[in-house]
Structures are given as structure tokens and as C-alpha cells.
PDB file of C-alpha atoms in Angstrom:
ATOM      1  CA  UNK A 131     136.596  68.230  71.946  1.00 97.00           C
ATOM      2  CA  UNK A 132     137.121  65.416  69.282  1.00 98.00           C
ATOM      3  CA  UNK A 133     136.750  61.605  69.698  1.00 98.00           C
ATOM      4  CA  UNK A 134     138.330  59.032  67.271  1.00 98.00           C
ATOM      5  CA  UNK A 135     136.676  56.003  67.206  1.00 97.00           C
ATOM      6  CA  UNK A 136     138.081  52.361  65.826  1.00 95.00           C
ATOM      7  CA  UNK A 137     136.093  49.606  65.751  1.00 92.00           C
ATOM      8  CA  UNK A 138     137.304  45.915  64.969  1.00 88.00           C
ATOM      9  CA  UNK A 139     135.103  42.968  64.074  1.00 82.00           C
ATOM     10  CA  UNK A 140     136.004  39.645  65.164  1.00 71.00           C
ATOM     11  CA  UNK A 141     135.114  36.625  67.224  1.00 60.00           C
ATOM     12  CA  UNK A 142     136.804  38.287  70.208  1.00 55.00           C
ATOM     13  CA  UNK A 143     140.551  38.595  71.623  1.00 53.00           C
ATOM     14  CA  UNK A 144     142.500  35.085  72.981  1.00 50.00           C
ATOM     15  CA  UNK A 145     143.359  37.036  76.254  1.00 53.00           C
ATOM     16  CA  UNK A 146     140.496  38.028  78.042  1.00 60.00           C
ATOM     17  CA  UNK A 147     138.566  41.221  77.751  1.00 72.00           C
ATOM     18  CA  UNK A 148     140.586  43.046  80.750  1.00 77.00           C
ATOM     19  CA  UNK A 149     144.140  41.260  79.966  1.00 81.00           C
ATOM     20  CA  UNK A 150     143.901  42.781  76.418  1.00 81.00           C
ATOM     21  CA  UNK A 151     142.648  46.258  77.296  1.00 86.00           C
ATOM     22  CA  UNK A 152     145.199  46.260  80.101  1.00 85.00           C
ATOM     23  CA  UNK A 153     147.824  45.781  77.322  1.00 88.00           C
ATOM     24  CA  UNK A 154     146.614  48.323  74.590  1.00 89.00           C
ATOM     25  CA  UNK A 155     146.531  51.091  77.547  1.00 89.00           C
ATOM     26  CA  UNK A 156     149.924  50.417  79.178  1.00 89.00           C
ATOM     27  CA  UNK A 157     151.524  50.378  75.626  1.00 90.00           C
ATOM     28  CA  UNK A 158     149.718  53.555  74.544  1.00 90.00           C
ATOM     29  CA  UNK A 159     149.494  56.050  77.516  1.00 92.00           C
ATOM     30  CA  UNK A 160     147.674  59.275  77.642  1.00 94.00           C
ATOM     31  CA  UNK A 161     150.726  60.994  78.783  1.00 93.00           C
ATOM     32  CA  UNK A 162     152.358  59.378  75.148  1.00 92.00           C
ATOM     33  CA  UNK A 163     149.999  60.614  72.669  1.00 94.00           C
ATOM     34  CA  UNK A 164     150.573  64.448  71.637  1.00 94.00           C
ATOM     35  CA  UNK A 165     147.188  66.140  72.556  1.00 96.00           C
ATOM     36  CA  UNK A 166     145.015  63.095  73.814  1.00 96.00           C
ATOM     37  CA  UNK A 167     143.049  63.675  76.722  1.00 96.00           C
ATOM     38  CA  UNK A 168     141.350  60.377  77.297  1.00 96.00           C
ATOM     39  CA  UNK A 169     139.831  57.503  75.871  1.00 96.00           C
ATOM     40  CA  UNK A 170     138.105  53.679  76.755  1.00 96.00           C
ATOM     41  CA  UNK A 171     138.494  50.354  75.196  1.00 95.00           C
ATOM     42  CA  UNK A 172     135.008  48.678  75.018  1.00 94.00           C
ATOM     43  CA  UNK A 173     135.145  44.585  74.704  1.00 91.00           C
ATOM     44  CA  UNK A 174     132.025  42.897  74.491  1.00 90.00           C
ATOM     45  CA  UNK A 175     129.760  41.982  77.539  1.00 91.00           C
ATOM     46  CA  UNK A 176     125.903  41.363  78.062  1.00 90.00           C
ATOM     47  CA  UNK A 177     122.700  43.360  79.301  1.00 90.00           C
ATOM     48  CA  UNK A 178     119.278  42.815  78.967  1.00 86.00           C
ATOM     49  CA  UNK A 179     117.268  45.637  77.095  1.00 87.00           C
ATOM     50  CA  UNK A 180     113.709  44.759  76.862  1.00 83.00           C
ATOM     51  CA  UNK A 181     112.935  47.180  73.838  1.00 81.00           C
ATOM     52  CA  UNK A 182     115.633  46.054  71.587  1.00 78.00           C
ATOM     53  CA  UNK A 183     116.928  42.947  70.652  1.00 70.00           C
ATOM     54  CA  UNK A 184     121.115  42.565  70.964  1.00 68.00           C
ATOM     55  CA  UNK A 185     122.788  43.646  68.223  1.00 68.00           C
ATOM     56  CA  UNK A 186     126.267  41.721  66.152  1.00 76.00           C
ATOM     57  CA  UNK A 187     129.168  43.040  68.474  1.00 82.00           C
ATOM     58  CA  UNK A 188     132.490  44.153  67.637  1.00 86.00           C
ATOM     59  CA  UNK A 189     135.477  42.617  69.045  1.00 86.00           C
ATOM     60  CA  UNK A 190     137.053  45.835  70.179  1.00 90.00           C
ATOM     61  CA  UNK A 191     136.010  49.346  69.838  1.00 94.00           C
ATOM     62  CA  UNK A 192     138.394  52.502  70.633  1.00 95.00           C
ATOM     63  CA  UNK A 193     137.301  55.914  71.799  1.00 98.00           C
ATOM     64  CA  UNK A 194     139.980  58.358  72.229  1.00 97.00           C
ATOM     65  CA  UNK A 195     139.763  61.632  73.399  1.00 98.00           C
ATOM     66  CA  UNK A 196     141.467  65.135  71.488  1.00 98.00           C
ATOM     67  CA  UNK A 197     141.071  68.705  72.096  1.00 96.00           C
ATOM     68  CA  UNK A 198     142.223  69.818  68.710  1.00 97.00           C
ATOM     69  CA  UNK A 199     141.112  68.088  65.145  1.00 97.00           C
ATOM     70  CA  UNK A 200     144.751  68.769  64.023  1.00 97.00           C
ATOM     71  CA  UNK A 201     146.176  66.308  67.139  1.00 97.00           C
ATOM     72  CA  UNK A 202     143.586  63.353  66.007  1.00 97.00           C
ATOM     73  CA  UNK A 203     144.955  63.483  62.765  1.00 97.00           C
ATOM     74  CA  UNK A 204     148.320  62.915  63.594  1.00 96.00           C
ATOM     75  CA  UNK A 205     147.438  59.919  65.653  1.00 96.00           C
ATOM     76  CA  UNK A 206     145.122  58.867  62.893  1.00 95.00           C
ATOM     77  CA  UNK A 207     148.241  58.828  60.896  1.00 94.00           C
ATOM     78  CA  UNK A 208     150.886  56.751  63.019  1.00 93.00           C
ATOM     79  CA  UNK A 209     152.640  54.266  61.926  1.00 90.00           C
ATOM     80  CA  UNK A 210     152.509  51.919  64.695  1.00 90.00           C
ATOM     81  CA  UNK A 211     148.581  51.556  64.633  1.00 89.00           C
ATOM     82  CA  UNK A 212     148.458  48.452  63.296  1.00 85.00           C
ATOM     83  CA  UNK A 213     150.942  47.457  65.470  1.00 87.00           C
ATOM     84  CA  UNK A 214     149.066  48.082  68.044  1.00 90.00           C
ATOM     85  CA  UNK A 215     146.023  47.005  67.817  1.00 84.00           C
ATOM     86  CA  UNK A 216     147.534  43.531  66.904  1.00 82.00           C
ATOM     87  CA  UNK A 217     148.583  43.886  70.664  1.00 83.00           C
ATOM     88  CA  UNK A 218     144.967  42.645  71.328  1.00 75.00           C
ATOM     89  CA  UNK A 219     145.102  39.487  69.456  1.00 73.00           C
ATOM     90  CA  UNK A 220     141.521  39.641  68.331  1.00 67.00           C
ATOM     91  CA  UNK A 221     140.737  36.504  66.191  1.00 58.00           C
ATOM     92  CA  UNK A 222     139.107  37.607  63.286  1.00 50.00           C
ATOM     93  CA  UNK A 223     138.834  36.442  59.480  1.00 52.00           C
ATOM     94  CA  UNK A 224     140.701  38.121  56.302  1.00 53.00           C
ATOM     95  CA  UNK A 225     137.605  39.536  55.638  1.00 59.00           C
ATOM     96  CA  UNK A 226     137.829  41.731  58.944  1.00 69.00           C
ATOM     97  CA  UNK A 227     137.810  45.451  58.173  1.00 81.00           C
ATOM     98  CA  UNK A 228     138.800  47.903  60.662  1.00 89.00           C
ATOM     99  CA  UNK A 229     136.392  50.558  60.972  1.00 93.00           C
ATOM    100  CA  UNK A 230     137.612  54.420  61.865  1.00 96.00           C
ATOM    101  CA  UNK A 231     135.949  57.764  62.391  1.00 97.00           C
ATOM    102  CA  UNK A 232     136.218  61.209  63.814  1.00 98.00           C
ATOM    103  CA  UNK A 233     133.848  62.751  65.326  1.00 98.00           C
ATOM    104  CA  UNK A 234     132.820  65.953  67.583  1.00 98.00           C
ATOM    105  CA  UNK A 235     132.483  64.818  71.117  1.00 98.00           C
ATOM    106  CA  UNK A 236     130.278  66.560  73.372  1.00 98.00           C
ATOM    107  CA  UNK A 237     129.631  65.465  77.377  1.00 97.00           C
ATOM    108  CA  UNK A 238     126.341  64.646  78.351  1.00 97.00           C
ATOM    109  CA  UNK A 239     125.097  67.587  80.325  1.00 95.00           C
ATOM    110  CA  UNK A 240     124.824  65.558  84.170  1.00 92.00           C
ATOM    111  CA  UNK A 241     124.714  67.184  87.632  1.00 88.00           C
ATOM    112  CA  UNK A 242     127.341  64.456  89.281  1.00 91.00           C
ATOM    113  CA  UNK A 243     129.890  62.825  86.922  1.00 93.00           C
ATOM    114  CA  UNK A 244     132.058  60.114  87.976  1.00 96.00           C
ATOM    115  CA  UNK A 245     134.273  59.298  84.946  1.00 95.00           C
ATOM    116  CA  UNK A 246     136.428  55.897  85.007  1.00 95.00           C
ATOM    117  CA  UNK A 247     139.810  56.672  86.372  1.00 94.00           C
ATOM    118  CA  UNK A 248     142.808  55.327  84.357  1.00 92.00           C
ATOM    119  CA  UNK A 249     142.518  51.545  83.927  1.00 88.00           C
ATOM    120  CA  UNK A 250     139.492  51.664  85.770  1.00 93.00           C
ATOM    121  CA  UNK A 251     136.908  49.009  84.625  1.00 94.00           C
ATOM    122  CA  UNK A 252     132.855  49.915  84.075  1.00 96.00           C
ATOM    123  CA  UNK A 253     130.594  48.696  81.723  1.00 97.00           C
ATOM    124  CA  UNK A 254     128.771  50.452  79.075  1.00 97.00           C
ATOM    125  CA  UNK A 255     125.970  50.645  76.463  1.00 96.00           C
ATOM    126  CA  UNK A 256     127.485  51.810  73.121  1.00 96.00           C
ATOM    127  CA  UNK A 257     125.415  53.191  70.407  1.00 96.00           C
ATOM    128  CA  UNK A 258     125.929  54.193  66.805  1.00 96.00           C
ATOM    129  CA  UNK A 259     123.231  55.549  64.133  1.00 97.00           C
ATOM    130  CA  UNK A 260     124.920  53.898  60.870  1.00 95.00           C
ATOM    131  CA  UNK A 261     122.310  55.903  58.294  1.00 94.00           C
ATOM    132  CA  UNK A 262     121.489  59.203  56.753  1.00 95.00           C
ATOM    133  CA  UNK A 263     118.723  61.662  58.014  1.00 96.00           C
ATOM    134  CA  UNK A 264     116.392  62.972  56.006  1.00 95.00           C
ATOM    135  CA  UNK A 265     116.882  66.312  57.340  1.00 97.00           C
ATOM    136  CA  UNK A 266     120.595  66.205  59.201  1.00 96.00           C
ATOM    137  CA  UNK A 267     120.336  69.254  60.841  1.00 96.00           C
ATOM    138  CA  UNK A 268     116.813  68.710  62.170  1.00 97.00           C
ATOM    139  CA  UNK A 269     117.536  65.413  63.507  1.00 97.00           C
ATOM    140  CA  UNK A 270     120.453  66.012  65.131  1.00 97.00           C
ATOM    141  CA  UNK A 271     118.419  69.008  66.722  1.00 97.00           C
ATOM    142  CA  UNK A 272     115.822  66.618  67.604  1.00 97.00           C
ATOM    143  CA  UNK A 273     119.007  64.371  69.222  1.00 97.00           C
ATOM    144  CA  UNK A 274     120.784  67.342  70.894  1.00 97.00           C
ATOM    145  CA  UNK A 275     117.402  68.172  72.757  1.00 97.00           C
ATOM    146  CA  UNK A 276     115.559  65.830  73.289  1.00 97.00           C
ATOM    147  CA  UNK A 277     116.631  62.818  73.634  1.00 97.00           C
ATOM    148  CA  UNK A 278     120.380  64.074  75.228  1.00 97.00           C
ATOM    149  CA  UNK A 279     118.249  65.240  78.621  1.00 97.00           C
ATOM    150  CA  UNK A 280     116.716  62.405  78.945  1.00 96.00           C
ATOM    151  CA  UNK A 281     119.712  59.702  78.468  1.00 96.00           C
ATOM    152  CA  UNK A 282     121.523  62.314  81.103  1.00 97.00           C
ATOM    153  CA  UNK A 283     118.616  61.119  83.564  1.00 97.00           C
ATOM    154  CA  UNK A 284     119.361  57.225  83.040  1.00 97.00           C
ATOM    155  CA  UNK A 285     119.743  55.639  87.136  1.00 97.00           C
ATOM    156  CA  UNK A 286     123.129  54.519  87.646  1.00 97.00           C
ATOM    157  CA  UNK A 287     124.795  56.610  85.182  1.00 98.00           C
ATOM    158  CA  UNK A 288     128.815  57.720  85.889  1.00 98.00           C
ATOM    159  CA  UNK A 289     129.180  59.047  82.814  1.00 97.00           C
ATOM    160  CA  UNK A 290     128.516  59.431  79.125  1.00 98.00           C
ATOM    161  CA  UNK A 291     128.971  61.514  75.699  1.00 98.00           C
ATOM    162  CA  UNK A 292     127.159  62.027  72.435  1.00 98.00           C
ATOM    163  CA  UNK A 293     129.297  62.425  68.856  1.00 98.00           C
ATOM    164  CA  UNK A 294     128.295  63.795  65.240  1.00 98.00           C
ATOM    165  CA  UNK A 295     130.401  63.393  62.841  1.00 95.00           C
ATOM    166  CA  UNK A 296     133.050  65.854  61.446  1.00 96.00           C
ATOM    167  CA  UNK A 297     135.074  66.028  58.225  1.00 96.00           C
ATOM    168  CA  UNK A 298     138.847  64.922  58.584  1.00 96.00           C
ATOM    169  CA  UNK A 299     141.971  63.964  56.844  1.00 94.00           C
ATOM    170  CA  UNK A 300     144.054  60.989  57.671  1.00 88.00           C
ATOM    171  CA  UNK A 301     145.823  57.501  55.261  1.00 89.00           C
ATOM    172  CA  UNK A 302     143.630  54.981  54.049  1.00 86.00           C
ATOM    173  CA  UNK A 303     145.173  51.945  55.019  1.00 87.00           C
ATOM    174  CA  UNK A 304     144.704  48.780  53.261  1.00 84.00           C
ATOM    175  CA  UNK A 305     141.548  46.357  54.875  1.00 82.00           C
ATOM    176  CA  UNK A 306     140.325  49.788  56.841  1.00 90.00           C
ATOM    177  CA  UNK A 307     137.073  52.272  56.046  1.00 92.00           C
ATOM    178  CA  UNK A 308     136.195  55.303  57.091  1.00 93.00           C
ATOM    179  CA  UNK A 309     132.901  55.095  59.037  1.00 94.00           C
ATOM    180  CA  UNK A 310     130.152  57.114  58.640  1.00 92.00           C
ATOM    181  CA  UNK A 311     128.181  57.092  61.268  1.00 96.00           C
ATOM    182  CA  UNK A 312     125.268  60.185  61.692  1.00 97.00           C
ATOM    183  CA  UNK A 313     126.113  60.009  65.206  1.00 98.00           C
ATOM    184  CA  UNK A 314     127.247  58.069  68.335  1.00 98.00           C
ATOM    185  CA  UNK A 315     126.618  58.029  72.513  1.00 97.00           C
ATOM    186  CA  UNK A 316     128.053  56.322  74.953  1.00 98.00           C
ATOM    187  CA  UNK A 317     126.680  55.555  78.524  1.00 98.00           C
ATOM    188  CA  UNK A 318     128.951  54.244  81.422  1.00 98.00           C
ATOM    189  CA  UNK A 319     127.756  52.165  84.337  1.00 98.00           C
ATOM    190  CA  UNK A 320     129.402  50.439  87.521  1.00 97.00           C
ATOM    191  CA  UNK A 321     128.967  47.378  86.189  1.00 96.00           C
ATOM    192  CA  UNK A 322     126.333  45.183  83.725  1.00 95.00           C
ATOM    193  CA  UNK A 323     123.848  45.027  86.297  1.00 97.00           C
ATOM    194  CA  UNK A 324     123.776  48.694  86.927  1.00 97.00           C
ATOM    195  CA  UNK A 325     122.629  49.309  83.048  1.00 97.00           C
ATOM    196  CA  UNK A 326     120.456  46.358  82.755  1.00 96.00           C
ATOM    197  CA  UNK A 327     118.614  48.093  85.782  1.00 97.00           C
ATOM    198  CA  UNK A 328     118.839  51.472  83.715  1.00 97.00           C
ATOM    199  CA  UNK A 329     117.147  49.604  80.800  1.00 96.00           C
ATOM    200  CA  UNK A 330     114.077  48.522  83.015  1.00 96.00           C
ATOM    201  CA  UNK A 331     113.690  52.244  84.262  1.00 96.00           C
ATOM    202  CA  UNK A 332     110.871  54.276  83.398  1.00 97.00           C
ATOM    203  CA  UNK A 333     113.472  56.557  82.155  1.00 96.00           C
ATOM    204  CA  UNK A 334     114.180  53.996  79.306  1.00 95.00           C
ATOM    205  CA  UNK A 335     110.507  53.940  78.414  1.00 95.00           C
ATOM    206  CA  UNK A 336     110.757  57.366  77.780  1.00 96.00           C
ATOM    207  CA  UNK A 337     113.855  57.329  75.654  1.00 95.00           C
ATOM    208  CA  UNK A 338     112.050  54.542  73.376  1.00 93.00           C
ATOM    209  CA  UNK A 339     108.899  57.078  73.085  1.00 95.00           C
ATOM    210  CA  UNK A 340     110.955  59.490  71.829  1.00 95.00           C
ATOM    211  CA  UNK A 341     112.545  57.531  69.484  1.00 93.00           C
ATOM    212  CA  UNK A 342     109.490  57.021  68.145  1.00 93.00           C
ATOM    213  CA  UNK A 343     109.452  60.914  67.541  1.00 95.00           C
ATOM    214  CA  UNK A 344     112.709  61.171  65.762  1.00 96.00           C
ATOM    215  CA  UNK A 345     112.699  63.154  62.247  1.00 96.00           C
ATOM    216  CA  UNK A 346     113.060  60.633  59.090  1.00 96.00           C
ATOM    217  CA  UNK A 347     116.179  58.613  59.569  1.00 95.00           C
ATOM    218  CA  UNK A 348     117.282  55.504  57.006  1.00 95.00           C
ATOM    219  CA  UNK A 349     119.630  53.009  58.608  1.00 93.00           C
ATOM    220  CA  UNK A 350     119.744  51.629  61.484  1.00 92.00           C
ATOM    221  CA  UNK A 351     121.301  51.786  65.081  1.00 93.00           C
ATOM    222  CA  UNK A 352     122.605  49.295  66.781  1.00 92.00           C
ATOM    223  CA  UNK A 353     122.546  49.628  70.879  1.00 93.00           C
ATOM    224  CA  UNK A 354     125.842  47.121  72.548  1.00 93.00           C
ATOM    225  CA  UNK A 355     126.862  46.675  75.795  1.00 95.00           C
ATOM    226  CA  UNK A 356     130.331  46.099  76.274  1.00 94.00           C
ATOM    227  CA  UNK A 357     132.909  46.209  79.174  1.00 94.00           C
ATOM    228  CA  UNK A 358     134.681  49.735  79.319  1.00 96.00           C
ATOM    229  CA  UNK A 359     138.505  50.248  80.703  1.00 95.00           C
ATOM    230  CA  UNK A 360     139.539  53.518  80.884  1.00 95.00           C
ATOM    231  CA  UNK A 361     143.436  54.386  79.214  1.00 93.00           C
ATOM    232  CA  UNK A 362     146.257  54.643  81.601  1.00 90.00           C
TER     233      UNK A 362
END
């Protein structure tokens, strides 16, 4: 499976978080969208992590959900993007630049999964590693088997997923980049409390020792909790 990702800077929408996600998902339905499976809007919220501090947080991020590369392209290429994404009436600067990437999306490996039903609301912690390995294939390895079991394990978890990136073809539209993150995860809680009480678990120790064990990496990674509503 595939996952394209936008993310939008900003100072935030002038509808709240849920009016504006409500709005993006009824005008752009699962069932509407040639090959999508899936996908969340993320809006900023706040948890407390003791072993990082909080990082700058987008206004909006997208994750949508394709089985083939080939259908993620074609959405990556419609016309009406900008369209709608003005639907959530972020307030941003001229200097905003949207942010957009494809990526392979794998599941984390749990025993019970409770995804967000459509327009369901959760709350997440939202990680990308903006950076280059030293050794790509190693570290990703190191990711993959390591430190993947271990997030799987976090209290509280409904859900989650882990992305590396992929090569793809889509426009470049004016005041947009391609990203480049090494790789993304995503873990999905009931609500803020239920991660903030993940991120004071002796499971979240762990997952800070191992970071400590990652192979060379140059970047850096920021770790954001935001509210999560699944698409209709």
C-alpha cells in the first residue's frame, strides 16, 4: 500500500480543527477518489512527551491511503487540489509552501487494531525523519526491526503505520515541494490523554534507548501531536 502525504504550514484554520476536517472529508469521499482506500486529516493538538521538547506544527497534514502507485499519481495530479485544500481556510503567509510526498505505507504489526471509522475523531502523535542516513538501507533495517515492535507495544494504541519513501511522478505546482522525508509513523490514540499516558510508559523509555542505537542519521525528526479525523 501507498500513502500520500500533504502537509500545510500556517497559523491554523478560522473554523475549528473538527469543522474544517469535517469539510475536506465530506467534499472528498473515499468512495470519490479512484483507488483510495483511506486516509486522516491531522490538525494540531497538545501532549506532553517528557523526552522531547514540542516541535513547530503544521496547520494541516493529509495522509491518504492507495493500493496502487499508479492511483496516487492521478490524485497527485488533480486539478481541484488546490481547491480543496482552500476548503480549510488555513491562515497562512505568502511564504507558505505546501509540502507533498509519496511514500510506501506499511501497518504496524499489532495483535488488536481498532482503526478510526469514517469521520471518526482520535488523536495522534505524528512523526517524520526530515534527513539522510548514512547508510539508508541499514537504518531503515534498524527502523523496520527494532524500533517498529516496540512502538506496536505503546498502551493505548488503536492504530498506527510506518512510511519510507518511494520514487513518483506527479506536477509541480507553483508555492509546493516535494518532501523528502527518510521516513514517517504515525500512532493513533482515543484521545490526547491516552498518548500523553503512552509517553510516560516504560514502553516510551525504551523507544528513546533505542533511538539512541540508531545507525548515523543527519537531520532531524520532529515528533507532533495532532487531532486525527478519519475521511468519510
Amino acid at each position: 500500500m501507498f500513502a500520500y502525504f500533504l502537509s500545510i504550514p500556517g497559523t491554523g484554520s478560522s473554523m475549528s480543527g473538527a469543522a474544517g476536517c469535517h469539510v475536506l472529508s465530506r467534499s472528498l469521499t473515499v468512495s470519490s477518489v479512484p483507488g483510495m482506500k483511506g486516509g486522516l486529516l491531522f490538525v494540531p493538538g497538545e501532549a506532553e512527551d517528557r523526552h522531547l521538547q514540542s516541535a513547530s506544527t503544521p496547520a494541516l497534514v493529509v495522509e491518504l491511503w492507495f493500493d496502487a502507485l499508479a492511483d496516487l499519481e492521478l490524485f497527485a495530479a488533480w486539478d481541484g487540489m488546490t481547491e480543496w485544500l482552500a476548503l480549510a481556510d488555513i491562515d497562512s503567509g505568502p511564504e507558505r509552501i505546501v509540502t507533498e510526498q509519496a511514500m510506501a505505507l506499511r501497518a504496524l504489526p499489532m495483535r488488536t487494531r481498532r482503526s478510526l471509522e469514517p469521520e471518526e475523531a482520535g488523536f495522534s502523535y505524528v512523526v517524520s525523519y526530515e534527513g539522510e542516513a548514512e547508510d539508508e538501507i541499514r537504518w531503515i533495517n534498524h527502523y523496520l526491526s527494532s524500533h517498529v515492535p516496540l512502538l506496536s507495544t505503546l498502551p493505548g494504541l488503536r492504530d498506527g503505520d510506518v512510511c519510507t519513501r518511494v520514487t513518483w511522478n506527479s506536477p509541480m505546482r507553483a508555492g509546493w515541494k516535494r518532501g523528502a522525508a527518510l521516513l514517517r509513523n504515525r500512532v493513533t490514540f482515543e484521545n490526547a490523554e491516552a498518548l500523553t499516558a503512552a509517553l510516560h510508559s516504560p514502553v516510551r523509555d525504551e523507544l528513546g534507548r533505542d533511538s539512541m542505537r540508531f545507525p548515523p542519521f543527519s537531520g532531524h525528526a520532529p515528533h507532533v501531536p495532532m487531532h486525527s479525523y478519519a475521511l468519510a
